[in-house]
XYZ file of C-alpha atoms in Angstrom:
581
model
C -74.370 -27.730 -23.450
C -77.559 -25.914 -22.486
C -78.373 -22.198 -22.552
C -81.186 -21.231 -20.180
C -82.702 -18.132 -18.637
C -82.231 -17.769 -14.898
C -82.739 -14.594 -12.876
C -82.569 -12.580 -16.102
C -78.970 -13.545 -16.799
C -77.694 -16.419 -18.882
C -76.328 -19.576 -17.353
C -74.899 -22.573 -19.183
C -75.817 -26.022 -17.917
C -74.623 -29.544 -18.687
C -76.311 -31.215 -21.662
C -78.144 -34.224 -20.140
C -81.852 -33.376 -20.023
C -84.313 -34.949 -17.602
C -86.928 -37.269 -19.071
C -89.520 -34.510 -18.858
C -87.283 -32.011 -20.624
C -88.343 -32.417 -24.233
C -86.517 -31.205 -27.280
C -89.245 -28.628 -27.800
C -88.601 -27.273 -24.298
C -84.923 -26.917 -25.092
C -85.654 -25.055 -28.305
C -87.991 -22.742 -26.427
C -85.265 -22.134 -23.862
C -82.714 -21.379 -26.551
C -85.067 -18.902 -28.213
C -85.638 -17.196 -24.861
C -81.904 -17.013 -24.266
C -81.275 -15.636 -27.735
C -84.046 -13.045 -27.436
C -82.829 -11.920 -24.025
C -79.240 -11.725 -25.220
C -80.256 -9.601 -28.208
C -82.273 -7.339 -25.907
C -79.134 -6.767 -23.870
C -77.058 -6.211 -27.013
C -79.554 -3.607 -28.195
C -78.756 -1.583 -25.092
C -75.221 -1.106 -26.428
C -74.296 1.448 -29.090
C -73.029 0.180 -32.473
C -69.353 0.105 -31.568
C -66.447 -2.295 -31.137
C -67.734 -3.575 -27.789
C -71.081 -4.601 -29.262
C -69.331 -6.439 -32.110
C -67.184 -8.393 -29.647
C -70.210 -9.460 -27.596
C -72.153 -10.357 -30.756
C -69.279 -12.594 -31.866
C -69.115 -14.326 -28.487
C -72.860 -14.933 -28.487
C -72.860 -16.276 -32.049
C -70.253 -18.906 -31.127
C -72.322 -20.120 -28.176
C -75.594 -20.231 -30.122
C -73.963 -22.106 -33.010
C -72.619 -24.776 -30.644
C -76.025 -25.195 -28.993
C -77.862 -25.319 -32.351
C -75.516 -28.032 -33.569
C -76.281 -30.174 -30.518
C -80.028 -29.588 -30.823
C -79.989 -30.552 -34.484
C -78.241 -33.801 -33.579
C -81.173 -34.573 -31.258
C -83.966 -33.431 -33.550
C -83.989 -36.384 -35.971
C -86.369 -39.266 -35.430
C -85.095 -42.001 -33.127
C -85.633 -44.399 -36.015
C -82.710 -45.835 -37.951
C -84.399 -44.855 -41.226
C -81.938 -43.160 -43.579
C -81.729 -42.532 -47.298
C -78.526 -42.537 -49.277
C -77.166 -38.984 -49.206
C -74.801 -37.734 -51.935
C -71.257 -37.003 -50.786
C -68.959 -34.668 -52.694
C -65.747 -34.386 -50.660
C -64.982 -38.060 -51.238
C -64.125 -37.182 -54.848
C -60.700 -35.968 -53.713
C -59.732 -39.488 -52.666
C -59.656 -40.618 -56.306
C -56.964 -38.129 -57.367
C -53.303 -37.736 -56.345
C -53.937 -34.167 -55.210
C -56.379 -31.279 -55.373
C -54.702 -29.859 -58.470
C -55.379 -32.976 -60.563
C -58.954 -33.142 -59.308
C -59.412 -29.496 -60.317
C -57.877 -30.103 -63.760
C -60.198 -33.074 -64.304
C -63.220 -31.030 -63.262
C -62.415 -28.318 -65.805
C -61.433 -30.681 -68.629
C -64.453 -32.990 -68.336
C -67.215 -30.376 -68.576
C -69.795 -31.288 -71.207
C -72.524 -29.556 -73.189
C -75.602 -31.423 -74.398
C -78.614 -30.907 -76.607
C -81.608 -33.140 -77.280
C -81.447 -35.234 -74.108
C -84.709 -37.236 -73.893
C -87.486 -35.214 -72.225
C -85.322 -32.085 -72.537
C -85.453 -31.777 -76.321
C -85.419 -27.981 -76.544
C -82.780 -27.329 -73.890
C -79.024 -26.893 -73.934
C -77.219 -28.277 -70.869
C -73.839 -27.145 -69.523
C -72.866 -30.171 -67.400
C -70.062 -30.514 -64.804
C -68.547 -34.010 -64.403
C -69.100 -33.932 -60.621
C -69.848 -31.378 -57.941
C -66.684 -29.480 -57.069
C -66.313 -29.922 -53.292
C -65.063 -26.417 -52.520
C -66.388 -22.942 -53.121
C -67.017 -22.417 -56.823
C -69.101 -20.452 -59.277
C -70.206 -21.448 -62.780
C -71.308 -18.738 -65.188
C -72.986 -20.178 -68.311
C -72.559 -17.201 -70.669
C -73.456 -18.048 -74.266
C -74.291 -20.717 -76.829
C -72.888 -20.905 -80.336
C -75.378 -21.861 -83.052
C -73.167 -22.633 -86.021
C -71.082 -19.532 -85.379
C -73.939 -17.275 -84.223
C -73.255 -16.482 -80.547
C -76.382 -16.036 -78.406
C -75.928 -14.636 -74.903
C -77.354 -16.634 -72.012
C -78.336 -14.811 -68.807
C -79.193 -16.208 -65.371
C -82.930 -16.563 -64.842
C -82.820 -14.051 -61.963
C -81.307 -11.225 -64.037
C -83.436 -8.263 -65.135
C -85.643 -8.459 -68.221
C -87.555 -11.379 -69.677
C -86.173 -11.580 -73.200
C -83.360 -13.704 -74.568
C -81.944 -17.065 -73.543
C -82.018 -17.870 -69.801
C -80.243 -20.495 -67.754
C -80.808 -21.910 -64.292
C -79.065 -24.572 -62.190
C -80.551 -28.045 -61.742
C -79.461 -31.507 -60.645
C -78.567 -32.204 -64.293
C -76.353 -29.156 -64.729
C -76.987 -25.642 -66.011
C -79.987 -25.557 -68.362
C -80.971 -23.077 -71.076
C -83.952 -23.240 -73.438
C -83.395 -23.340 -77.184
C -84.064 -19.836 -78.600
C -87.481 -18.961 -79.974
C -85.744 -18.132 -83.241
C -86.087 -21.525 -84.972
C -84.123 -20.277 -87.973
C -80.926 -20.775 -85.982
C -79.001 -23.996 -86.673
C -78.499 -26.576 -83.939
C -76.205 -25.540 -81.058
C -72.547 -26.367 -81.570
C -70.782 -25.065 -78.444
C -71.481 -23.784 -74.925
C -69.267 -21.073 -73.477
C -68.802 -19.883 -69.929
C -66.482 -19.042 -67.064
C -65.732 -21.192 -64.041
C -64.328 -19.693 -60.842
C -62.887 -22.075 -58.247
C -61.374 -21.652 -54.802
C -58.570 -24.233 -54.700
C -57.105 -24.995 -51.241
C -53.359 -25.097 -50.807
C -53.330 -28.636 -49.436
C -55.930 -31.167 -48.398
C -55.720 -34.108 -46.003
C -58.411 -36.509 -44.893
C -58.672 -38.712 -41.841
C -60.894 -41.796 -41.839
C -62.569 -43.047 -38.673
C -63.864 -46.474 -39.758
C -65.400 -46.812 -36.336
C -66.002 -43.702 -34.255
C -65.042 -44.066 -30.621
C -64.406 -41.460 -27.899
C -60.739 -40.434 -27.734
C -59.969 -42.110 -31.078
C -57.051 -40.397 -32.861
C -55.937 -40.137 -36.486
C -52.771 -38.334 -37.439
C -50.442 -37.495 -40.303
C -47.328 -35.398 -40.758
C -49.631 -32.356 -40.924
C -52.398 -32.771 -38.365
C -53.647 -34.728 -35.386
C -57.412 -35.336 -35.170
C -58.981 -36.636 -31.964
C -62.602 -37.462 -31.129
C -63.756 -35.315 -28.193
C -67.450 -36.227 -28.072
C -69.651 -38.646 -29.977
C -73.350 -39.521 -29.879
C -75.675 -41.146 -32.407
C -76.091 -37.966 -34.459
C -73.347 -35.745 -33.063
C -69.583 -35.644 -33.547
C -67.005 -33.299 -32.049
C -63.337 -33.554 -33.020
C -60.290 -31.495 -32.080
C -57.854 -30.598 -34.858
C -54.287 -29.536 -34.120
C -51.024 -29.188 -35.986
C -48.780 -32.232 -35.810
C -45.801 -30.042 -34.880
C -47.671 -28.461 -31.971
C -47.779 -25.006 -33.537
C -50.864 -22.875 -32.978
C -53.474 -22.718 -35.738
C -54.183 -19.120 -36.696
C -57.773 -17.991 -37.406
C -58.639 -18.672 -41.027
C -55.616 -20.920 -41.534
C -57.696 -23.968 -42.371
C -61.200 -25.153 -43.159
C -62.545 -28.426 -41.842
C -65.379 -30.606 -43.160
C -66.881 -33.954 -42.224
C -68.872 -36.612 -44.068
C -70.301 -39.615 -42.242
C -71.986 -42.965 -42.848
C -74.242 -45.253 -40.856
C -73.501 -48.846 -39.871
C -74.546 -50.121 -43.328
C -72.225 -47.720 -45.147
C -74.974 -45.315 -46.210
C -73.968 -41.686 -46.483
C -75.766 -39.593 -43.861
C -76.664 -35.930 -44.329
C -74.672 -33.407 -42.299
C -77.371 -31.056 -41.001
C -74.943 -28.535 -39.518
C -71.230 -28.149 -38.854
C -69.260 -25.504 -36.998
C -65.522 -24.880 -36.735
C -64.439 -22.902 -33.693
C -61.260 -22.196 -31.769
C -63.308 -22.366 -28.571
C -62.992 -25.769 -26.924
C -65.132 -24.897 -23.900
C -68.208 -22.996 -25.172
C -69.936 -23.503 -21.812
C -67.167 -21.753 -19.892
C -66.889 -18.980 -22.452
C -70.669 -18.416 -22.398
C -70.683 -18.056 -18.604
C -67.805 -15.566 -18.769
C -69.524 -13.648 -21.587
C -72.867 -13.268 -19.807
C -71.159 -12.334 -16.541
C -69.093 -9.675 -18.307
C -72.109 -8.275 -20.169
C -74.122 -8.147 -16.943
C -71.311 -6.295 -15.138
C -71.078 -3.723 -17.917
C -74.828 -3.119 -18.083
C -74.861 -2.608 -14.307
C -72.048 -0.014 -14.729
C -69.743 -2.052 -12.516
C -66.991 -1.849 -15.158
C -66.384 0.852 -17.772
C -66.394 0.430 -21.540
C -62.622 0.237 -21.935
C -62.298 -2.584 -19.413
C -65.300 -4.407 -20.873
C -63.847 -4.160 -24.393
C -60.450 -5.413 -23.221
C -62.073 -8.372 -21.431
C -64.378 -9.215 -24.377
C -61.447 -9.198 -26.792
C -59.532 -11.450 -24.436
C -62.461 -13.883 -24.390
C -62.680 -13.860 -28.191
C -58.969 -14.577 -28.508
C -58.978 -17.061 -25.627
C -58.583 -20.312 -27.457
C -56.478 -23.435 -27.661
C -53.758 -24.051 -30.218
C -56.174 -26.043 -32.364
C -59.760 -25.842 -33.601
C -62.890 -27.830 -32.763
C -65.218 -29.182 -35.435
C -68.763 -29.867 -34.220
C -71.289 -31.535 -36.533
C -74.878 -32.760 -36.361
C -76.312 -35.440 -38.644
C -79.751 -36.460 -39.880
C -79.413 -40.077 -38.731
C -77.160 -42.190 -36.475
C -73.566 -42.474 -37.707
C -70.864 -45.074 -37.103
C -68.002 -43.913 -39.357
C -66.764 -40.543 -40.574
C -64.091 -38.861 -42.658
C -62.697 -35.494 -41.570
C -61.241 -33.284 -44.326
C -58.776 -30.511 -43.480
C -58.091 -27.920 -46.200
C -55.224 -25.470 -45.763
C -55.908 -21.914 -46.883
C -52.193 -21.066 -47.116
C -51.033 -21.643 -50.663
C -54.600 -21.676 -51.921
C -55.599 -19.778 -54.999
C -58.538 -18.621 -57.055
C -58.798 -20.174 -60.512
C -60.868 -18.413 -63.154
C -61.148 -20.499 -66.292
C -62.888 -19.659 -69.573
C -64.353 -22.749 -71.185
C -65.809 -23.583 -74.588
C -67.310 -27.062 -74.868
C -68.615 -28.755 -78.052
C -72.299 -29.651 -77.811
C -73.151 -33.358 -77.956
C -76.301 -33.694 -80.063
C -78.353 -36.563 -78.683
C -80.970 -36.145 -81.411
C -78.335 -37.453 -83.846
C -77.611 -40.380 -81.520
C -81.284 -41.259 -81.447
C -81.476 -41.944 -85.176
C -77.949 -43.194 -85.860
C -77.592 -46.624 -87.449
C -74.651 -48.788 -86.431
C -72.145 -48.566 -83.614
C -69.635 -46.434 -85.509
C -72.289 -43.801 -86.057
C -73.374 -43.863 -82.427
C -70.090 -42.870 -80.809
C -69.809 -39.804 -78.604
C -66.447 -38.006 -78.303
C -64.203 -39.368 -75.567
C -64.171 -37.365 -72.352
C -61.572 -37.061 -69.614
C -61.779 -40.135 -67.290
C -63.949 -39.398 -64.257
C -64.610 -41.804 -61.377
C -68.228 -42.295 -60.311
C -67.987 -41.478 -56.609
C -71.448 -42.733 -55.720
C -70.955 -46.073 -57.467
C -67.490 -46.455 -55.953
C -68.977 -46.039 -52.484
C -71.758 -48.491 -53.309
C -69.381 -51.195 -54.524
C -67.404 -51.096 -51.273
C -70.517 -51.331 -49.104
C -71.065 -54.145 -46.661
C -73.289 -56.055 -46.816
C -73.735 -56.358 -50.570
C -77.122 -57.980 -49.956
C -79.405 -58.733 -47.016
C -79.935 -62.118 -45.408
C -83.187 -63.008 -43.673
C -81.429 -62.354 -40.363
C -80.326 -58.889 -41.590
C -83.909 -58.084 -42.571
C -85.256 -59.219 -39.208
C -82.688 -57.222 -37.216
C -83.095 -54.022 -39.245
C -86.901 -54.084 -39.421
C -88.043 -50.687 -38.170
C -91.318 -48.792 -37.768
C -92.069 -45.102 -37.319
C -95.614 -44.048 -36.437
C -97.369 -40.703 -36.569
C -101.046 -39.905 -36.075
C -101.698 -40.249 -39.801
C -99.387 -43.015 -40.997
C -97.134 -45.928 -40.062
C -93.934 -46.257 -42.096
C -92.018 -49.541 -42.430
C -88.315 -49.842 -43.179
C -85.534 -52.415 -43.389
C -81.832 -51.822 -43.927
C -80.583 -51.196 -47.425
C -77.736 -53.024 -49.102
C -76.025 -52.688 -52.464
C -78.676 -54.925 -54.042
C -81.430 -52.494 -53.001
C -79.615 -49.486 -54.460
C -78.843 -51.086 -57.814
C -82.101 -52.913 -58.527
C -85.784 -52.074 -58.402
C -88.234 -54.706 -57.243
C -90.864 -55.798 -59.729
C -93.228 -55.810 -56.752
C -93.566 -53.699 -53.611
C -90.863 -54.024 -50.943
C -93.606 -54.359 -48.315
C -96.985 -56.079 -48.646
C -99.677 -55.783 -46.003
C -101.172 -59.070 -44.767
C -104.691 -58.322 -43.618
C -106.625 -58.105 -41.406
C -105.214 -55.420 -39.128
C -106.259 -55.105 -35.493
C -106.948 -51.610 -34.141
C -107.302 -50.847 -30.430
C -109.119 -47.930 -28.815
C -108.028 -45.913 -25.792
C -109.450 -48.528 -23.425
C -107.385 -51.250 -25.102
C -110.416 -52.862 -26.701
C -110.410 -54.229 -30.248
C -112.210 -51.863 -32.602
C -114.648 -52.939 -35.272
C -112.866 -51.798 -38.451
C -113.980 -53.065 -41.843
C -111.205 -54.107 -44.229
C -111.419 -51.680 -47.159
C -112.253 -53.032 -50.589
C -109.394 -52.744 -53.048
C -111.344 -50.595 -55.477
C -113.084 -48.378 -52.914
C -112.410 -44.637 -53.040
C -109.864 -43.226 -50.585
C -112.502 -41.029 -48.933
C -114.443 -44.177 -47.924
C -111.532 -46.161 -46.494
C -110.363 -46.187 -42.865
C -106.853 -46.964 -44.106
C -104.798 -47.817 -47.187
C -101.335 -49.254 -47.769
C -98.928 -47.805 -50.325
C -95.149 -47.768 -50.828
C -94.324 -49.157 -47.400
C -96.719 -46.852 -45.574
C -99.976 -47.582 -43.753
C -102.074 -44.433 -44.253
C -104.846 -43.718 -41.740
C -108.004 -41.670 -42.447
C -109.391 -40.791 -39.019
C -112.628 -39.370 -40.387
C -113.599 -42.925 -41.382
C -113.030 -44.431 -37.916
C -115.832 -44.487 -35.342
C -113.276 -43.558 -32.683
C -109.602 -42.620 -32.664
C -107.356 -45.715 -32.765
C -104.618 -45.786 -30.129
C -102.713 -48.839 -31.374
C -102.482 -51.024 -34.445
C -101.147 -54.554 -34.849
C -100.670 -56.689 -37.925
C -98.196 -58.337 -40.266
C -96.246 -57.256 -43.327
C -94.385 -59.331 -45.896
C -90.893 -58.053 -46.728
C -89.368 -58.734 -50.163
C -85.560 -58.750 -50.463
C -82.589 -60.054 -52.456
C -80.515 -62.471 -50.302
C -77.743 -62.916 -52.886
C -75.753 -60.692 -55.237
C -73.588 -62.179 -58.004
C -70.615 -60.319 -59.534
C -68.648 -61.251 -62.670
C -65.647 -59.308 -64.020
C -64.697 -59.355 -67.721
C -61.816 -57.867 -69.668
C -62.948 -55.721 -72.615
C -60.978 -58.148 -74.811
C -62.929 -61.164 -73.574
C -66.572 -60.146 -73.209
C -69.482 -62.610 -73.207
C -72.050 -62.546 -75.985
C -74.440 -59.643 -75.472
C -71.800 -57.129 -74.331
C -69.691 -54.926 -76.631
C -67.297 -52.088 -75.830
C -66.355 -49.417 -78.341
C -64.303 -46.510 -77.013
C -66.196 -45.063 -74.067
C -69.433 -46.868 -74.944
C -70.847 -50.197 -73.744
C -73.624 -51.931 -75.686
C -75.811 -54.196 -73.560
C -78.021 -56.678 -75.405
C -79.178 -60.268 -75.489
C -79.300 -62.000 -72.106
C -77.998 -58.930 -70.292
C -80.725 -56.764 -71.766
C -83.566 -59.179 -71.029
C -82.683 -59.868 -67.394
C -82.223 -57.903 -64.192
C -78.545 -57.019 -64.640
C -76.403 -53.977 -63.833
C -73.326 -53.330 -65.989
C -70.528 -51.160 -64.550
C -67.569 -49.773 -66.547
C -64.226 -49.978 -64.687
C -60.914 -48.224 -65.304
C -57.485 -49.877 -65.008
C -57.662 -49.637 -61.196
C -61.147 -51.219 -61.067
C -62.732 -47.886 -60.190
C -66.180 -47.293 -61.729
C -66.320 -44.681 -64.493
C -69.067 -42.091 -64.478
C -71.924 -42.792 -66.876
C -73.139 -39.565 -68.502
C -75.765 -40.890 -70.946
C -77.743 -44.084 -71.600
C -80.417 -44.941 -74.106
C -82.227 -47.790 -75.812
C -81.548 -48.353 -79.514
C -82.936 -50.255 -82.444
C -81.378 -50.865 -85.806
C -79.607 -53.327 -87.999
C -78.101 -56.057 -85.824
C -78.645 -54.281 -82.525
C -82.399 -54.434 -82.028
C -83.405 -54.329 -78.372
C -80.067 -53.131 -76.993
C -79.060 -50.254 -74.746
C -76.032 -47.990 -75.024
C -74.174 -46.548 -72.052
C -71.589 -43.752 -72.413
C -68.849 -43.024 -69.881
C -66.259 -40.428 -68.949
C -63.324 -42.566 -70.058
C -62.787 -45.872 -71.857
C -63.461 -48.977 -69.719
C -60.750 -51.592 -69.348
C -62.932 -54.072 -67.493
C -66.675 -54.599 -67.197
C -68.426 -55.647 -64.009
C -71.755 -57.462 -64.370
C -73.923 -57.568 -61.231
C -76.995 -59.798 -60.902
C -79.291 -60.353 -57.926
C -80.204 -63.865 -56.901
C -83.806 -65.064 -56.519
C -86.183 -62.873 -54.536
C -86.964 -63.971 -50.970
C -89.801 -63.023 -48.620
C -90.059 -62.739 -44.845
C -93.085 -61.993 -42.629
C -92.738 -59.525 -39.760
C -95.347 -58.870 -37.063
C -95.832 -55.403 -35.624
C -97.749 -53.808 -32.755
C -97.257 -50.071 -32.334
C -98.893 -47.179 -30.477
C -100.344 -44.348 -32.579
C -99.804 -40.731 -31.486
C -103.079 -38.929 -30.967
C -103.926 -36.568 -33.850
C -103.829 -32.871 -33.036
C -107.191 -31.204 -32.671
């Protein structure tokens, strides 16, 4: 889809751009179209007709923006693991049980390392639908102190603000108060009536997934763009507002990819509707039809839709699989729940002596969604062939970034050395294709004196230290990777020496503490439990151990170890964009 300006009216063209038509050109065109459309809208009084045209225009612009966003990401395959929240529903029989778990497993904490003077109100996972958490007060041994959002008026009293850890409030300035004992608040949730999900393990045009409720078909698919049509299984029309649709996607290696924009519309042909809209608006502004006829026609266009809805989504990187979630609004409800949660005092845990004294109250079992996705990833580790095939480079005028595909081993373990090492010398070429005379920088030389440096998988270029602007660079990097990943499963009743389980706590010591090992707590269905706190301990009989606390008591323990580190050399030769003046 393409919106362009032509003879001062709007025309919609097919999406395939010529080679010369850059993304920037298309954005400029869209801005021109939008500006011109708004100029025409401003000629109309604020009445029902203007609202109808504004709605029609918004649908067209949203569809075009979604496509442009799908094209705006770098052509590189580089992608970071992106957190997914809707997948949480797949670990519960229904939305109601997921909601009950969310409310029952809330925690409150005090004395977390590096947050000693803060009280945290912590959800067990991010609720995937519309919700609101109001952290209202903290009890200090029976003394209730009100907590206000940081944006509220006034600067006195206890304040809270949201963070990736939860909802945080500072300990009061009044140090005469005892330690916090409870956090109180209200949670408001929008619970859908029913929820279904449809998994496309491999996205292909015209692919279909169906259930007794819905039929989902792929209409259009590109690297970073997905369009699906959703209809009722019984063929009945879907009324506006009857459902909400969402999508989460992954790349070929199973990495979650960020959804940059999604749109749900009853319009299946935005191009045709846009042409009809602009033609109608032009006729009205030329006084070729009166207001009543224009309003009738605009309303007809707004209601002109198929029996289903279309979900269009753009992504930040190429995708190969996706899950579409369909939430019914009928039967949905608003839940408002007052909650009072005992505060877990981690300062006590820090100085406790002995396992019995180190326990933390059992919480409602909660599955770790991120770990569950990681454990089902393929491949679990990278072979030399995987590294060679996934080796990727992205260059700008100021840096060259190197990347290889990630596997489970890369997400669970940190390298003791850099993933990439530069093998010098590098060869730089000028605009004439001649080799430049570039001195290899000394390791200890100051940045301002170096022509380049290498850090964290990036070759950084300092053009002020080159005699002329380099046009190309060639060289070699050494890639470090884990080719093997070993997994061992143990029952909590038959653990090897160095592992102990007590309630919802796992102690890791001995061999497992001294080596590169990841320990995962599993429930009775081998699903990973969410870890909410870990720390190192010292004391009688447990010197040099670490404790890990979970939402729920593990029934099995998974121990993951990487095999020996391997290395592979990769040559590169890449053009450098010219720096802007």
